Short mmCIF file of C-alpha atoms and ligand atoms in Angstrom, two decimals:
data_model
loop_
_atom_site.label_atom_id
_atom_site.label_comp_id
_atom_site.label_asym_id
_atom_site.label_seq_id
_atom_site.Cartn_x
_atom_site.Cartn_y
_atom_site.Cartn_z
CA ALA X 13 141.33 106.77 88.34
CA LYS X 14 140.79 109.69 86.00
CA GLU X 15 144.40 109.49 84.86
CA THR X 16 144.04 105.75 84.35
CA PHE X 17 141.14 106.29 81.96
CA GLU X 18 143.01 109.04 80.11
CA THR X 19 145.98 106.70 79.63
CA ILE X 20 143.72 103.83 78.63
CA LYS X 21 141.88 105.87 76.02
CA LYS X 22 145.11 107.09 74.49
CA ARG X 23 146.78 103.66 74.43
CA GLU X 24 143.63 101.86 73.29
CA GLU X 25 143.86 103.52 69.87
CA GLU X 26 146.87 101.30 69.24
CA ILE X 27 146.34 98.30 71.53
CA ASP X 28 142.59 97.48 71.52
CA ALA X 29 142.83 95.45 74.73
CA PHE X 30 139.41 96.17 76.23
CA ILE X 31 136.04 94.83 75.13
CA THR X 32 134.17 96.92 77.72
CA LEU X 33 135.19 99.89 79.87
CA ASP X 34 133.29 100.65 83.06
CA GLU X 35 134.26 104.28 83.54
CA GLU X 36 131.22 105.53 85.40
CA ARG X 37 131.23 102.92 88.15
CA ALA X 38 135.03 102.98 88.43
CA MET X 39 135.03 106.75 88.92
CA GLU X 40 132.30 106.47 91.50
CA LYS X 41 134.28 103.86 93.40
CA ALA X 42 137.44 105.96 93.17
CA ARG X 43 135.61 108.94 94.66
CA ALA X 44 134.40 106.75 97.50
CA VAL X 45 137.97 105.61 98.21
CA ASP X 46 139.12 109.25 98.17
CA ALA X 47 136.34 110.23 100.53
CA LYS X 48 137.15 107.58 103.12
CA GLY X 49 140.92 107.94 102.66
CA ILE X 50 143.29 105.20 101.44
CA ASP X 51 143.69 102.31 103.87
CA GLU X 52 147.46 102.38 104.55
CA GLY X 53 147.48 98.76 105.69
CA ASN X 54 146.04 97.55 102.38
CA VAL X 55 148.36 98.17 99.43
CA LEU X 56 145.70 97.21 96.87
CA ASP X 57 143.19 99.79 98.09
CA GLY X 58 142.03 102.00 95.21
CA ILE X 59 144.28 100.30 92.63
CA PRO X 60 142.73 99.92 89.14
CA VAL X 61 142.57 96.41 87.70
CA GLY X 62 141.41 94.88 84.39
CA ILE X 63 139.56 91.58 84.15
CA LYS X 64 139.58 88.97 81.39
CA ASP X 65 136.12 88.78 79.88
CA ASN X 66 135.47 85.15 80.86
CA ILE X 67 135.29 86.10 84.55
CA VAL X 68 131.75 86.96 85.56
CA THR X 69 131.24 90.54 86.81
CA LYS X 70 127.97 91.64 88.36
CA GLY X 71 126.24 94.33 86.30
CA LEU X 72 129.12 94.45 83.81
CA LYS X 73 128.83 92.76 80.43
CA THR X 74 130.75 89.46 80.29
CA THR X 75 131.13 88.07 76.77
CA ALA X 76 133.97 85.51 76.78
CA ALA X 77 134.70 87.28 73.45
CA SER X 78 131.85 85.33 71.86
CA LYS X 79 128.82 86.45 69.90
CA MET X 80 127.04 83.82 72.00
CA LEU X 81 127.35 86.05 75.09
CA GLU X 82 127.45 89.43 73.38
CA ASN X 83 124.67 90.81 75.59
CA PHE X 84 125.21 88.76 78.76
CA ASN X 85 124.95 90.99 81.82
CA PRO X 86 125.59 88.79 84.89
CA ILE X 87 123.56 89.15 88.06
CA TYR X 88 126.37 87.82 90.25
CA ASN X 89 130.12 88.09 90.77
CA ALA X 90 132.81 85.44 90.38
CA THR X 91 134.42 84.71 93.75
CA VAL X 92 137.67 86.38 92.61
CA MET X 93 135.71 89.58 91.91
CA ASP X 94 134.25 89.62 95.43
CA LYS X 95 137.78 89.16 96.74
CA LEU X 96 139.20 92.05 94.69
CA ASP X 97 136.27 94.24 95.77
CA GLU X 98 136.97 93.41 99.41
CA ARG X 99 140.53 94.64 98.89
CA GLY X 100 139.21 97.91 97.47
CA MET X 101 140.50 97.29 93.94
CA ILE X 102 138.71 99.18 91.17
CA THR X 103 137.66 97.27 88.07
CA VAL X 104 138.16 99.50 85.04
CA GLY X 105 136.85 97.09 82.41
CA LYS X 106 136.81 93.73 80.68
CA LEU X 107 139.68 92.52 78.55
CA ASN X 108 139.77 90.91 75.13
CA MET X 109 140.65 87.22 74.72
CA ASP X 110 140.26 84.30 72.37
CA GLU X 111 136.64 83.16 72.15
CA PHE X 112 135.91 81.05 75.26
CA ALA X 113 139.71 81.12 75.87
CA MET X 114 140.32 78.82 72.90
CA GLY X 115 143.40 80.08 71.10
CA SER X 116 146.92 81.41 71.55
CA SER X 117 146.82 84.79 69.82
CA THR X 118 143.55 86.53 70.81
CA GLU X 119 142.64 86.38 67.12
CA THR X 120 139.59 84.13 67.67
CA SER X 121 137.80 86.94 69.56
CA ALA X 122 134.47 87.73 67.94
CA PHE X 123 134.99 91.45 68.54
CA LYS X 124 138.47 92.82 67.90
CA LYS X 125 142.14 92.11 67.37
CA THR X 126 144.36 93.16 70.25
CA LYS X 127 147.92 94.16 69.38
CA ASN X 128 151.18 93.31 71.10
CA ALA X 129 152.32 96.12 73.40
CA TRP X 130 155.82 96.17 71.83
CA ASP X 131 154.95 95.94 68.15
CA GLN X 132 151.45 96.53 66.88
CA THR X 133 151.91 94.27 63.86
CA LYS X 134 152.39 91.30 66.22
CA VAL X 135 149.87 89.24 68.18
CA PRO X 136 149.68 89.75 71.95
CA GLY X 137 149.55 86.00 72.51
CA GLY X 138 146.55 84.35 74.06
CA SER X 139 144.12 83.54 75.17
CA SER X 140 144.62 86.30 77.81
CA GLY X 141 146.06 88.66 75.16
CA GLY X 142 144.00 91.65 76.27
CA SER X 143 145.13 91.21 79.88
CA ALA X 144 148.81 91.00 78.94
CA ALA X 145 148.80 93.86 76.42
CA ALA X 146 146.88 96.16 78.78
CA VAL X 147 149.43 95.61 81.56
CA ALA X 148 152.50 95.78 79.30
CA SER X 149 151.35 98.96 77.55
CA GLY X 150 150.89 100.74 80.87
CA GLU X 151 147.10 100.98 80.66
CA ILE X 152 146.74 99.24 84.02
CA ILE X 153 149.18 97.76 86.53
CA ALA X 154 147.45 94.45 87.12
CA ALA X 155 145.00 92.17 85.37
CA LEU X 156 143.37 88.82 85.88
CA GLY X 157 143.64 86.23 83.16
CA SER X 158 142.92 82.52 82.90
CA ASP X 159 145.16 79.63 81.98
CA THR X 160 143.95 76.23 80.77
CA GLY X 161 146.94 75.37 78.58
CA GLY X 162 149.19 78.42 78.82
CA SER X 163 146.84 81.34 78.38
CA ILE X 164 148.37 83.47 81.14
CA ARG X 165 152.02 82.49 80.72
CA GLN X 166 152.34 82.69 76.93
CA PRO X 167 150.82 86.19 76.53
CA ALA X 168 152.88 87.33 79.53
CA ALA X 169 155.97 86.06 77.68
CA PHE X 170 154.96 87.74 74.39
CA ASN X 171 154.47 91.09 76.18
CA GLY X 172 157.46 91.01 78.53
CA ILE X 173 155.53 90.84 81.83
CA VAL X 174 154.99 88.44 84.75
CA GLY X 175 152.12 85.94 84.56
CA LEU X 176 151.34 83.18 87.01
CA LYS X 177 149.09 80.16 86.69
CA PRO X 178 148.34 78.98 90.22
CA THR X 179 148.17 75.36 91.36
CA TYR X 180 144.89 73.77 90.30
CA GLY X 181 142.54 74.41 93.23
CA ARG X 182 144.39 77.43 94.64
CA VAL X 183 141.94 79.97 93.18
CA SER X 184 138.17 79.51 93.03
CA ARG X 185 136.66 78.88 89.61
CA TYR X 186 133.19 79.94 90.75
CA GLY X 187 131.90 82.47 88.23
CA PHE X 188 134.53 81.56 85.66
CA ILE X 189 133.09 80.65 82.26
CA ALA X 190 134.29 77.06 82.09
CA PHE X 191 136.47 75.82 79.23
CA ALA X 192 138.22 72.64 80.49
CA SER X 193 137.24 72.33 84.14
CA SER X 194 140.03 69.96 85.15
CA MET X 195 142.68 72.50 84.09
CA ASP X 196 141.15 76.01 84.21
CA GLN X 197 142.73 78.41 86.70
CA ILE X 198 142.44 82.17 87.13
CA GLY X 199 145.70 84.03 87.81
CA PRO X 200 147.38 87.45 87.86
CA LEU X 201 149.38 89.33 85.18
CA THR X 202 151.56 92.19 86.43
CA ARG X 203 154.75 94.05 85.60
CA SER X 204 156.69 92.88 88.67
CA VAL X 205 156.99 89.62 90.60
CA TYR X 206 156.14 91.38 93.86
CA ASP X 207 152.88 92.83 92.49
CA ASN X 208 152.01 89.39 91.21
CA ALA X 209 152.42 87.92 94.68
CA LEU X 210 150.18 90.64 96.12
CA MET X 211 147.48 89.80 93.60
CA LEU X 212 147.69 86.07 94.30
CA ASN X 213 147.37 86.82 98.02
CA ALA X 214 144.12 88.62 97.22
CA ILE X 215 142.43 86.00 95.01
CA SER X 216 143.52 82.69 96.62
CA GLY X 217 141.69 80.54 99.10
CA HIS X 218 139.04 77.93 99.67
CA ASP X 219 135.55 78.53 98.32
CA PHE X 220 132.65 76.24 99.17
CA ARG X 221 131.07 77.14 95.83
CA ASP X 222 133.91 75.43 93.88
CA PHE X 223 134.22 71.84 95.01
CA THR X 224 137.71 71.49 93.49
CA SER X 225 139.01 74.48 95.43
CA SER X 226 141.59 73.54 98.03
CA SER X 227 141.25 74.16 101.75
CA LYS X 228 145.01 74.36 102.07
CA GLU X 229 146.12 77.42 103.97
CA VAL X 230 147.23 80.39 101.84
CA PRO X 231 150.57 81.84 102.94
CA ASP X 232 151.45 85.51 102.46
CA PHE X 233 153.37 85.16 99.20
CA THR X 234 155.31 88.39 99.76
CA LYS X 235 156.60 87.42 103.19
CA GLU X 236 159.71 85.42 102.28
CA ILE X 237 159.95 86.61 98.69
CA ASP X 238 163.38 88.22 99.21
CA GLU X 239 165.06 85.13 100.65
CA GLY X 240 166.99 84.41 97.47
CA VAL X 241 167.76 81.15 95.68
CA LYS X 242 170.86 80.01 97.55
CA GLY X 243 170.80 76.21 97.72
CA MET X 244 167.76 75.94 95.45
CA ARG X 245 167.88 72.95 93.12
CA ILE X 246 166.73 73.83 89.61
CA ALA X 247 166.02 71.25 86.93
CA VAL X 248 166.24 71.98 83.22
CA PRO X 249 164.41 69.38 81.07
CA LYS X 250 166.26 68.54 77.89
CA GLU X 251 162.91 68.16 76.08
CA TYR X 252 162.32 71.90 76.52
CA PHE X 253 165.21 72.67 74.19
CA ALA X 254 164.02 70.51 71.35
CA GLU X 255 163.71 71.44 67.72
CA GLY X 256 161.29 74.23 67.05
CA VAL X 257 162.57 76.36 69.90
CA ASP X 258 164.18 79.54 68.50
CA ALA X 259 167.94 79.90 68.98
CA ASN X 260 167.48 83.30 70.64
CA VAL X 261 164.94 81.88 73.07
CA LYS X 262 167.30 79.03 73.96
CA GLN X 263 170.14 81.48 74.49
CA ALA X 264 168.03 83.67 76.80
CA VAL X 265 167.19 80.67 78.98
CA LYS X 266 170.85 79.61 79.02
CA ASP X 267 171.78 83.09 80.22
CA ALA X 268 169.11 82.78 82.92
CA ILE X 269 170.59 79.47 84.03
CA LYS X 270 173.97 81.14 84.41
CA LYS X 271 172.43 83.92 86.46
CA PHE X 272 170.68 81.48 88.79
CA GLU X 273 173.98 79.68 89.32
CA GLU X 274 175.67 82.97 90.15
CA LEU X 275 172.89 83.63 92.66
CA GLY X 276 173.69 80.36 94.42
CA ALA X 277 171.28 77.82 92.92
CA THR X 278 172.38 74.50 91.50
CA VAL X 279 171.16 73.63 88.03
CA ASP X 280 171.12 70.25 86.32
CA GLU X 281 169.64 68.64 83.27
CA VAL X 282 166.72 66.24 83.65
CA SER X 283 164.26 64.46 81.40
CA LEU X 284 160.47 64.70 81.18
CA PRO X 285 160.11 61.89 78.64
CA HIS X 286 156.36 62.21 78.01
CA THR X 287 156.50 65.90 77.07
CA LYS X 288 155.91 65.10 73.41
CA TYR X 289 152.45 63.66 74.18
CA GLY X 290 151.36 66.82 76.00
CA VAL X 291 149.76 68.58 73.05
CA PRO X 292 147.69 65.65 71.69
CA VAL X 293 146.60 64.61 75.19
CA TYR X 294 145.60 68.18 76.02
CA TYR X 295 143.58 68.68 72.85
CA ILE X 296 141.60 65.51 73.48
CA ILE X 297 140.93 66.22 77.15
CA ALA X 298 140.40 69.98 76.88
CA SER X 299 138.10 69.62 73.85
CA SER X 300 136.10 66.85 75.51
CA GLU X 301 135.52 68.92 78.61
CA ALA X 302 134.76 71.98 76.49
CA SER X 303 132.18 70.12 74.41
CA SER X 304 130.40 69.21 77.62
CA ASN X 305 130.73 72.64 79.26
CA LEU X 306 129.48 74.45 76.17
CA GLN X 307 126.27 72.40 75.96
CA ARG X 308 124.59 75.01 78.16
CA PHE X 309 124.63 77.52 75.30
CA ASP X 310 121.50 76.21 73.66
CA GLY X 311 119.77 79.45 72.69
CA ILE X 312 117.14 78.92 75.39
CA ARG X 313 118.33 79.88 78.83
CA TYR X 314 120.65 82.76 78.06
CA GLY X 315 122.89 84.10 75.37
CA PHE X 316 122.38 84.38 71.66
CA ARG X 317 119.25 82.99 69.99
CA ALA X 318 118.87 82.79 66.21
CA GLU X 319 115.91 84.58 64.65
CA ASP X 320 113.03 83.14 62.60
CA VAL X 321 113.48 79.62 63.90
CA LYS X 322 111.01 76.91 62.87
CA ASN X 323 111.13 74.47 65.80
CA LEU X 324 113.15 73.48 68.86
CA GLU X 325 115.80 71.61 66.90
CA ASP X 326 116.18 74.69 64.72
CA VAL X 327 116.70 76.87 67.85
CA TYR X 328 119.59 74.69 68.98
CA VAL X 329 121.24 74.19 65.62
CA ARG X 330 120.96 77.71 64.29
CA SER X 331 121.76 79.46 67.58
CA ARG X 332 124.91 77.41 68.02
CA SER X 333 125.90 77.62 64.34
CA GLU X 334 125.56 81.40 64.32
CA GLY X 335 126.70 82.09 67.90
CA PHE X 336 130.00 80.15 68.01
CA GLY X 337 133.09 80.94 65.95
CA ASP X 338 135.12 78.42 63.91
CA GLU X 339 137.70 77.53 66.57
CA VAL X 340 135.01 76.84 69.18
CA LYS X 341 133.12 74.63 66.74
CA ARG X 342 136.32 72.75 65.91
CA ARG X 343 136.85 71.97 69.61
CA ILE X 344 133.22 70.91 70.16
CA MET X 345 133.45 68.49 67.24
CA LEU X 346 136.81 67.13 68.39
CA GLY X 347 135.48 66.72 71.93
CA THR X 348 132.19 65.04 71.11
CA PHE X 349 134.06 62.69 68.78
CA SER X 350 136.61 61.71 71.47
CA LEU X 351 133.81 61.02 73.95
CA SER X 352 131.60 59.00 71.57
CA ALA X 353 130.79 55.40 72.41
CA GLY X 354 132.90 53.96 69.56
CA THR X 355 135.95 56.15 70.12
CA TYR X 356 136.05 56.79 73.87
CA ASP X 357 138.52 54.01 74.68
CA ALA X 358 140.88 54.89 71.85
CA PHE X 359 140.90 58.65 72.52
CA PHE X 360 139.58 60.02 75.80
CA LYS X 361 140.54 57.07 77.96
CA LYS X 362 143.96 56.75 76.37
CA ALA X 363 144.58 60.47 76.81
CA ALA X 364 143.60 60.27 80.48
CA GLN X 365 146.11 57.43 80.96
CA VAL X 366 148.94 59.31 79.27
CA ARG X 367 148.06 62.32 81.41
CA THR X 368 148.98 60.23 84.45
CA LEU X 369 152.38 59.44 82.91
CA ILE X 370 152.99 63.15 82.38
CA CYS X 371 152.14 63.81 86.06
CA ARG X 372 154.62 61.09 87.10
CA ASP X 373 157.40 62.67 85.02
CA TYR X 374 157.06 65.78 87.16
CA GLU X 375 156.82 63.84 90.42
CA ASN X 376 160.10 62.09 89.61
CA VAL X 377 161.90 65.35 88.93
CA PHE X 378 160.50 67.05 92.03
CA GLU X 379 161.84 64.28 94.24
CA ASN X 380 165.25 65.94 93.90
CA HIS X 381 164.47 69.46 92.71
CA ASP X 382 162.62 72.58 93.85
CA LEU X 383 161.95 74.08 90.45
CA ILE X 384 161.87 73.37 86.73
CA LEU X 385 163.15 76.03 84.34
CA GLY X 386 162.67 76.39 80.59
CA PRO X 387 161.31 78.69 77.90
CA THR X 388 157.63 79.69 78.13
CA ALA X 389 157.04 79.51 74.38
CA PRO X 390 159.20 78.27 71.49
CA THR X 391 159.17 81.67 69.75
CA THR X 392 158.58 85.34 70.42
CA ALA X 393 155.35 87.02 69.22
CA TYR X 394 154.52 86.37 65.57
CA GLY X 395 152.64 88.52 63.07
CA ILE X 396 148.89 89.09 63.25
CA GLY X 397 147.29 86.75 60.69
CA GLU X 398 150.44 84.68 60.30
CA LYS X 399 149.28 81.43 61.94
CA ILE X 400 145.55 81.72 62.43
CA ASP X 401 144.71 79.55 59.41
CA ASP X 402 146.95 76.72 60.57
CA PRO X 403 145.48 75.29 63.79
CA VAL X 404 148.04 72.50 64.20
CA THR X 405 151.03 74.89 64.13
CA MET X 406 149.13 77.08 66.55
CA TYR X 407 148.47 74.11 68.88
CA MET X 408 152.13 72.98 68.78
CA ASN X 409 153.19 76.37 70.08
CA ASP X 410 151.74 75.50 73.48
CA ILE X 411 153.98 72.46 73.93
CA LEU X 412 155.92 73.98 76.85
CA THR X 413 152.99 75.27 78.89
CA ILE X 414 150.34 72.57 78.39
CA PRO X 415 151.92 69.71 80.42
CA VAL X 416 151.93 72.00 83.48
CA ASN X 417 148.12 72.30 83.30
CA LEU X 418 147.69 68.57 82.73
CA ALA X 419 149.60 68.02 85.99
CA GLY X 420 147.84 70.85 87.90
CA LEU X 421 151.15 72.49 88.83
CA PRO X 422 151.86 76.18 89.39
CA GLY X 423 153.85 77.90 86.63
CA MET X 424 155.10 81.42 86.12
CA SER X 425 156.43 83.24 83.08
CA LEU X 426 158.81 86.13 83.54
CA PRO X 427 160.83 88.34 81.22
CA ALA X 428 164.21 86.92 80.17
CA GLY X 429 165.45 89.32 77.51
CA PHE X 430 164.66 90.41 73.97
CA SER X 431 165.05 89.16 70.45
CA ASP X 432 164.67 91.69 67.60
CA GLY X 433 162.87 94.08 69.91
CA LEU X 434 160.38 91.47 71.11
CA PRO X 435 160.31 90.08 74.66
CA ILE X 436 161.36 86.51 75.49
CA GLY X 437 159.68 84.72 78.40
CA MET X 438 161.02 81.98 80.61
CA GLN X 439 158.94 79.61 82.65
CA LEU X 440 159.42 78.36 86.19
CA VAL X 441 157.37 75.39 87.41
CA ALA X 442 157.08 74.22 91.03
CA PRO X 443 155.44 71.35 92.91
CA ARG X 444 151.76 71.73 93.83
CA PHE X 445 151.07 74.69 96.14
CA ARG X 446 154.66 75.94 96.00
CA GLU X 447 153.93 79.29 94.36
CA ASP X 448 156.13 80.71 97.14
CA THR X 449 159.17 79.06 95.51
CA LEU X 450 158.26 80.53 92.11
CA TYR X 451 158.01 84.02 93.57
CA LYS X 452 161.27 83.69 95.52
CA ALA X 453 163.16 82.62 92.42
CA GLY X 454 161.45 85.20 90.21
CA PHE X 455 162.12 88.01 92.69
CA ALA X 456 165.81 87.08 92.92
CA PHE X 457 166.12 86.90 89.14
CA GLU X 458 164.26 90.10 88.24
N1 LIG V 27 146.17 77.88 73.54
C1 LIG V 27 145.56 76.84 74.30
C2 LIG V 27 144.23 76.50 73.69
O1 LIG V 27 143.94 77.05 72.69
C3 LIG V 27 145.41 77.24 75.73
C4 LIG V 27 144.27 78.13 75.99
C5 LIG V 27 144.10 78.49 77.42
O2 LIG V 27 144.99 78.28 78.25
N2 LIG V 27 142.93 78.98 77.74
O3 LIG V 27 143.48 75.70 74.17
#
């Protein structure tokens, strides 16, 4: 643990991945593990882990990278934190992210700009940019992130590591600071596929405190991980190679296809015709849910409260105006508009209907295939400051990850090569609750 903190402090000068470090408690826990001796049957015992700052940690500041929660010190743990504690993992601190997980570059954080682990002039991706950069730079070996529209997979791709978004319902959302509740999932970021499977083992499972959590049995994801891909049927959607995807990214995925064929899988082209509606549908649904979830930040119960307020209305308006950043406000406005009486049918309802069509696209493909393969993001990491003033370009970048959340499917990004010194990520998508297939394929490919 001491070495971990030495490494972190050295690397942090360049990376800026952590919002809060919890050195004292981590050291204390490490000493306790030393005193009792490592539990040989539990590979996670005593292993340091970093946690995205929208996952509630008892007695450890949890900000969601927002001024609104700058001084929020939770009195309870998210379910995933209890699970990691049970396994003896040691939380070293809380990781930077886009404010309330809204963004793709970690630049909307109210506190700091995290840098890409490979090139400090580039963004780390987002919204789990702190989690990805901390793992890729060697500060820690595992982190938890969250993924509502790509926020684990895209930063994993930008930093050359493995990131998995579990099936909706696989991991409890209790104690997760809600963004879009019908899509939010917590998941692991690691350097290897095997470590990722170990982490998912630890955090999965039914939780009575999250009524969308599944009671489906959780297999040991490491058990058949080395079975290989012989006979696996992989689908490659032609829509994932559309305009806007970099030539080098396309080439890396084509090379991956060749490798899977050599390993004994069959690969064929398919179509997911509603892919192009993914981004607009997501921004209507996610913003609507966010506008509702964020109502609780009213300056009264907890979080930031403006000073010198005149009356109750003033408390609400000024606290929210001063506490939320621009991107969060943009989403709240978009969401409340889509849900308004006069516009609901044209926007929210329509989006919900198209969401069903997107789900059916996947169902059709999975009738004859085990996996879908494509790029994780259209480009590699871009420069800090390069896209932050152009929200629509930023939103379009999530076109390959977003439909997976709309359909509640598991998706994993893993390294697939480099372009100009920056990592390229490829994405594997499986039917609901088939994370085992993702890990098998990823392990064979790695
Ligand atoms: N970039 C997407 C957004 O800004 C996804 C974020 C996420 O998955 N949390 O909404």
